[in-house]
């Protein structure tokens, strides 16, 4: 390995966990407050939204990114991410990635009140696709 490459790795390497933590520390509380007062622009099933992103991410972003959606589907998983942010995922045809709805800590009770297999509708702002299609500031509609 070249000394210059090694030096870059030694500089960037320790910063990687901090970058990951910063990306995970998105302000869900602020987004949830904003979303609460916004009108729903699209009503869509989790299956439909995922299928649109799966078919063409650029086109789906043009239609949905930064808009408020009401997404309805079957709860697949309830948990917390690496930054301890509560989330709910919806079932899709893909067993690996799907729709992930991030909740503010003040809405953690919503995550605690549902079970896998429940049919629910959540309102939130579409952030785009990062593996999963991520919807932020989610709350019960």
PDB file of C-alpha atoms in Angstrom:
ATOM      1  CA  UNK A   1       0.000   0.000   0.000  1.00  0.00           C
ATOM      2  CA  UNK A   2       1.323   3.441  -0.879  1.00  0.00           C
ATOM      3  CA  UNK A   3       2.240   5.648   2.100  1.00  0.00           C
ATOM      4  CA  UNK A   4      -0.121   8.371   0.879  1.00  0.00           C
ATOM      5  CA  UNK A   5      -3.062   5.910   0.712  1.00  0.00           C
ATOM      6  CA  UNK A   6      -2.200   4.574   4.147  1.00  0.00           C
ATOM      7  CA  UNK A   7      -2.147   8.126   5.567  1.00  0.00           C
ATOM      8  CA  UNK A   8      -5.596   8.849   4.074  1.00  0.00           C
ATOM      9  CA  UNK A   9      -7.001   5.655   5.556  1.00  0.00           C
ATOM     10  CA  UNK A  10      -5.563   6.536   8.964  1.00  0.00           C
ATOM     11  CA  UNK A  11      -7.174   9.973   8.730  1.00  0.00           C
ATOM     12  CA  UNK A  12     -10.547   8.909   7.357  1.00  0.00           C
ATOM     13  CA  UNK A  13     -10.881   5.614   9.249  1.00  0.00           C
ATOM     14  CA  UNK A  14     -11.490   7.093  12.720  1.00  0.00           C
ATOM     15  CA  UNK A  15     -13.959   9.601  11.258  1.00  0.00           C
ATOM     16  CA  UNK A  16     -16.213   6.934   9.702  1.00  0.00           C
ATOM     17  CA  UNK A  17     -18.109   6.057  12.928  1.00  0.00           C
ATOM     18  CA  UNK A  18     -18.734   9.755  13.605  1.00  0.00           C
ATOM     19  CA  UNK A  19     -20.085  10.261  10.092  1.00  0.00           C
ATOM     20  CA  UNK A  20     -22.377   7.230  10.484  1.00  0.00           C
ATOM     21  CA  UNK A  21     -23.636   8.543  13.812  1.00  0.00           C
ATOM     22  CA  UNK A  22     -24.231  12.005  12.376  1.00  0.00           C
ATOM     23  CA  UNK A  23     -26.239  10.548   9.504  1.00  0.00           C
ATOM     24  CA  UNK A  24     -28.275   8.513  11.974  1.00  0.00           C
ATOM     25  CA  UNK A  25     -28.997  11.473  14.238  1.00  0.00           C
ATOM     26  CA  UNK A  26     -31.508  13.060  11.907  1.00  0.00           C
ATOM     27  CA  UNK A  27     -33.958  15.347  13.750  1.00  0.00           C
ATOM     28  CA  UNK A  28     -37.094  13.188  13.733  1.00  0.00           C
ATOM     29  CA  UNK A  29     -38.783  15.400  16.373  1.00  0.00           C
ATOM     30  CA  UNK A  30     -38.478  18.494  14.181  1.00  0.00           C
ATOM     31  CA  UNK A  31     -39.615  16.656  11.071  1.00  0.00           C
ATOM     32  CA  UNK A  32     -42.574  15.141  12.924  1.00  0.00           C
ATOM     33  CA  UNK A  33     -43.695  18.616  14.076  1.00  0.00           C
ATOM     34  CA  UNK A  34     -43.460  19.922  10.508  1.00  0.00           C
ATOM     35  CA  UNK A  35     -45.299  16.932   9.046  1.00  0.00           C
ATOM     36  CA  UNK A  36     -48.072  17.172  11.642  1.00  0.00           C
ATOM     37  CA  UNK A  37     -49.322  20.452  10.157  1.00  0.00           C
ATOM     38  CA  UNK A  38     -48.819  19.524   6.494  1.00  0.00           C
ATOM     39  CA  UNK A  39     -51.411  18.192   4.078  1.00  0.00           C
ATOM     40  CA  UNK A  40     -50.974  14.735   2.605  1.00  0.00           C
ATOM     41  CA  UNK A  41     -49.903  15.041  -1.035  1.00  0.00           C
ATOM     42  CA  UNK A  42     -50.077  11.345  -1.945  1.00  0.00           C
ATOM     43  CA  UNK A  43     -52.061   8.399  -0.598  1.00  0.00           C
ATOM     44  CA  UNK A  44     -50.348   5.179  -1.561  1.00  0.00           C
ATOM     45  CA  UNK A  45     -49.938   1.604  -0.411  1.00  0.00           C
ATOM     46  CA  UNK A  46     -46.526   0.475   0.806  1.00  0.00           C
ATOM     47  CA  UNK A  47     -46.442  -2.048  -2.057  1.00  0.00           C
ATOM     48  CA  UNK A  48     -47.157   0.651  -4.668  1.00  0.00           C
ATOM     49  CA  UNK A  49     -44.605   3.101  -3.283  1.00  0.00           C
ATOM     50  CA  UNK A  50     -41.897   0.446  -3.107  1.00  0.00           C
ATOM     51  CA  UNK A  51     -42.706  -0.821  -6.623  1.00  0.00           C
ATOM     52  CA  UNK A  52     -42.349   2.707  -8.028  1.00  0.00           C
ATOM     53  CA  UNK A  53     -38.949   3.179  -6.355  1.00  0.00           C
ATOM     54  CA  UNK A  54     -37.864  -0.306  -7.405  1.00  0.00           C
ATOM     55  CA  UNK A  55     -38.803   0.338 -11.046  1.00  0.00           C
ATOM     56  CA  UNK A  56     -37.186   3.775 -11.360  1.00  0.00           C
ATOM     57  CA  UNK A  57     -35.673   5.567  -8.364  1.00  0.00           C
ATOM     58  CA  UNK A  58     -35.122   8.845 -10.245  1.00  0.00           C
ATOM     59  CA  UNK A  59     -38.739   9.042 -11.419  1.00  0.00           C
ATOM     60  CA  UNK A  60     -40.042   8.064  -7.973  1.00  0.00           C
ATOM     61  CA  UNK A  61     -37.899  10.748  -6.314  1.00  0.00           C
ATOM     62  CA  UNK A  62     -39.317  13.345  -8.719  1.00  0.00           C
ATOM     63  CA  UNK A  63     -42.817  12.336  -7.660  1.00  0.00           C
ATOM     64  CA  UNK A  64     -42.354  11.664  -3.938  1.00  0.00           C
ATOM     65  CA  UNK A  65     -39.096  13.035  -2.465  1.00  0.00           C
ATOM     66  CA  UNK A  66     -39.764  15.714   0.176  1.00  0.00           C
ATOM     67  CA  UNK A  67     -43.529  15.280  -0.130  1.00  0.00           C
ATOM     68  CA  UNK A  68     -45.885  14.170   2.621  1.00  0.00           C
ATOM     69  CA  UNK A  69     -47.475  10.797   2.007  1.00  0.00           C
ATOM     70  CA  UNK A  70     -50.015   8.641   3.769  1.00  0.00           C
ATOM     71  CA  UNK A  71     -48.745   5.112   3.286  1.00  0.00           C
ATOM     72  CA  UNK A  72     -50.879   2.089   4.139  1.00  0.00           C
ATOM     73  CA  UNK A  73     -49.616  -1.413   4.548  1.00  0.00           C
ATOM     74  CA  UNK A  74     -48.960  -4.460   6.686  1.00  0.00           C
ATOM     75  CA  UNK A  75     -46.421  -3.972   9.479  1.00  0.00           C
ATOM     76  CA  UNK A  76     -43.411  -6.223   8.982  1.00  0.00           C
ATOM     77  CA  UNK A  77     -41.004  -5.104  11.692  1.00  0.00           C
ATOM     78  CA  UNK A  78     -40.859  -2.709  14.624  1.00  0.00           C
ATOM     79  CA  UNK A  79     -37.542  -1.681  16.116  1.00  0.00           C
ATOM     80  CA  UNK A  80     -34.855   0.917  16.687  1.00  0.00           C
ATOM     81  CA  UNK A  81     -31.977   1.818  14.370  1.00  0.00           C
ATOM     82  CA  UNK A  82     -28.325   2.228  15.305  1.00  0.00           C
ATOM     83  CA  UNK A  83     -29.034   5.770  16.588  1.00  0.00           C
ATOM     84  CA  UNK A  84     -31.889   4.361  18.760  1.00  0.00           C
ATOM     85  CA  UNK A  85     -34.584   5.968  16.580  1.00  0.00           C
ATOM     86  CA  UNK A  86     -37.844   3.984  16.568  1.00  0.00           C
ATOM     87  CA  UNK A  87     -39.103   2.739  13.214  1.00  0.00           C
ATOM     88  CA  UNK A  88     -41.798   0.626  11.595  1.00  0.00           C
ATOM     89  CA  UNK A  89     -41.261  -1.236   8.330  1.00  0.00           C
ATOM     90  CA  UNK A  90     -43.976  -2.358   5.934  1.00  0.00           C
ATOM     91  CA  UNK A  91     -44.136  -5.640   4.039  1.00  0.00           C
ATOM     92  CA  UNK A  92     -43.192  -5.497   0.360  1.00  0.00           C
ATOM     93  CA  UNK A  93     -42.460  -8.107  -2.283  1.00  0.00           C
ATOM     94  CA  UNK A  94     -38.744  -7.749  -1.538  1.00  0.00           C
ATOM     95  CA  UNK A  95     -37.560  -9.796   1.473  1.00  0.00           C
ATOM     96  CA  UNK A  96     -34.465  -7.628   2.029  1.00  0.00           C
ATOM     97  CA  UNK A  97     -35.454  -3.964   1.557  1.00  0.00           C
ATOM     98  CA  UNK A  98     -38.777  -2.141   1.704  1.00  0.00           C
ATOM     99  CA  UNK A  99     -40.482   0.868   3.281  1.00  0.00           C
ATOM    100  CA  UNK A 100     -39.038   2.144   6.574  1.00  0.00           C
ATOM    101  CA  UNK A 101     -40.972   4.750   8.549  1.00  0.00           C
ATOM    102  CA  UNK A 102     -38.860   6.634  11.091  1.00  0.00           C
ATOM    103  CA  UNK A 103     -40.658   7.954  14.174  1.00  0.00           C
ATOM    104  CA  UNK A 104     -39.802  10.714  16.619  1.00  0.00           C
ATOM    105  CA  UNK A 105     -39.046   9.531  20.136  1.00  0.00           C
ATOM    106  CA  UNK A 106     -42.253  11.268  21.242  1.00  0.00           C
ATOM    107  CA  UNK A 107     -44.126   8.863  18.905  1.00  0.00           C
ATOM    108  CA  UNK A 108     -42.348   5.725  20.197  1.00  0.00           C
ATOM    109  CA  UNK A 109     -45.655   4.733  21.827  1.00  0.00           C
ATOM    110  CA  UNK A 110     -47.065   4.237  18.339  1.00  0.00           C
ATOM    111  CA  UNK A 111     -44.333   1.700  17.593  1.00  0.00           C
ATOM    112  CA  UNK A 112     -45.042   0.013  20.919  1.00  0.00           C
ATOM    113  CA  UNK A 113     -48.773  -0.213  20.147  1.00  0.00           C
ATOM    114  CA  UNK A 114     -48.578  -2.172  16.878  1.00  0.00           C
ATOM    115  CA  UNK A 115     -47.588  -5.730  16.051  1.00  0.00           C
ATOM    116  CA  UNK A 116     -46.199  -7.394  12.963  1.00  0.00           C
ATOM    117  CA  UNK A 117     -49.119  -8.233  10.693  1.00  0.00           C
ATOM    118  CA  UNK A 118     -51.230  -5.191  11.671  1.00  0.00           C
ATOM    119  CA  UNK A 119     -52.570  -3.035   8.837  1.00  0.00           C
ATOM    120  CA  UNK A 120     -51.870   0.656   9.504  1.00  0.00           C
ATOM    121  CA  UNK A 121     -51.559   4.029   7.782  1.00  0.00           C
ATOM    122  CA  UNK A 122     -48.685   6.368   8.605  1.00  0.00           C
ATOM    123  CA  UNK A 123     -48.149   9.949   7.495  1.00  0.00           C
ATOM    124  CA  UNK A 124     -44.616  11.223   6.897  1.00  0.00           C
ATOM    125  CA  UNK A 125     -42.181  12.942   4.542  1.00  0.00           C
ATOM    126  CA  UNK A 126     -40.441  10.787   1.926  1.00  0.00           C
ATOM    127  CA  UNK A 127     -36.674  11.083   2.230  1.00  0.00           C
ATOM    128  CA  UNK A 128     -35.807   8.838  -0.728  1.00  0.00           C
ATOM    129  CA  UNK A 129     -34.224   5.449  -1.159  1.00  0.00           C
ATOM    130  CA  UNK A 130     -31.222   4.410   0.893  1.00  0.00           C
ATOM    131  CA  UNK A 131     -31.586   0.641   0.667  1.00  0.00           C
ATOM    132  CA  UNK A 132     -35.084   1.019   2.079  1.00  0.00           C
ATOM    133  CA  UNK A 133     -37.421   3.767   0.957  1.00  0.00           C
ATOM    134  CA  UNK A 134     -37.217   6.008   4.024  1.00  0.00           C
ATOM    135  CA  UNK A 135     -40.139   8.075   5.299  1.00  0.00           C
ATOM    136  CA  UNK A 136     -39.309  10.488   8.133  1.00  0.00           C
ATOM    137  CA  UNK A 137     -41.343  12.126  10.879  1.00  0.00           C
ATOM    138  CA  UNK A 138     -43.940   9.373  10.680  1.00  0.00           C
ATOM    139  CA  UNK A 139     -47.064   9.436  12.790  1.00  0.00           C
ATOM    140  CA  UNK A 140     -50.488   7.814  12.817  1.00  0.00           C
ATOM    141  CA  UNK A 141     -52.802   9.518  10.387  1.00  0.00           C
TER     142      UNK A 141
END
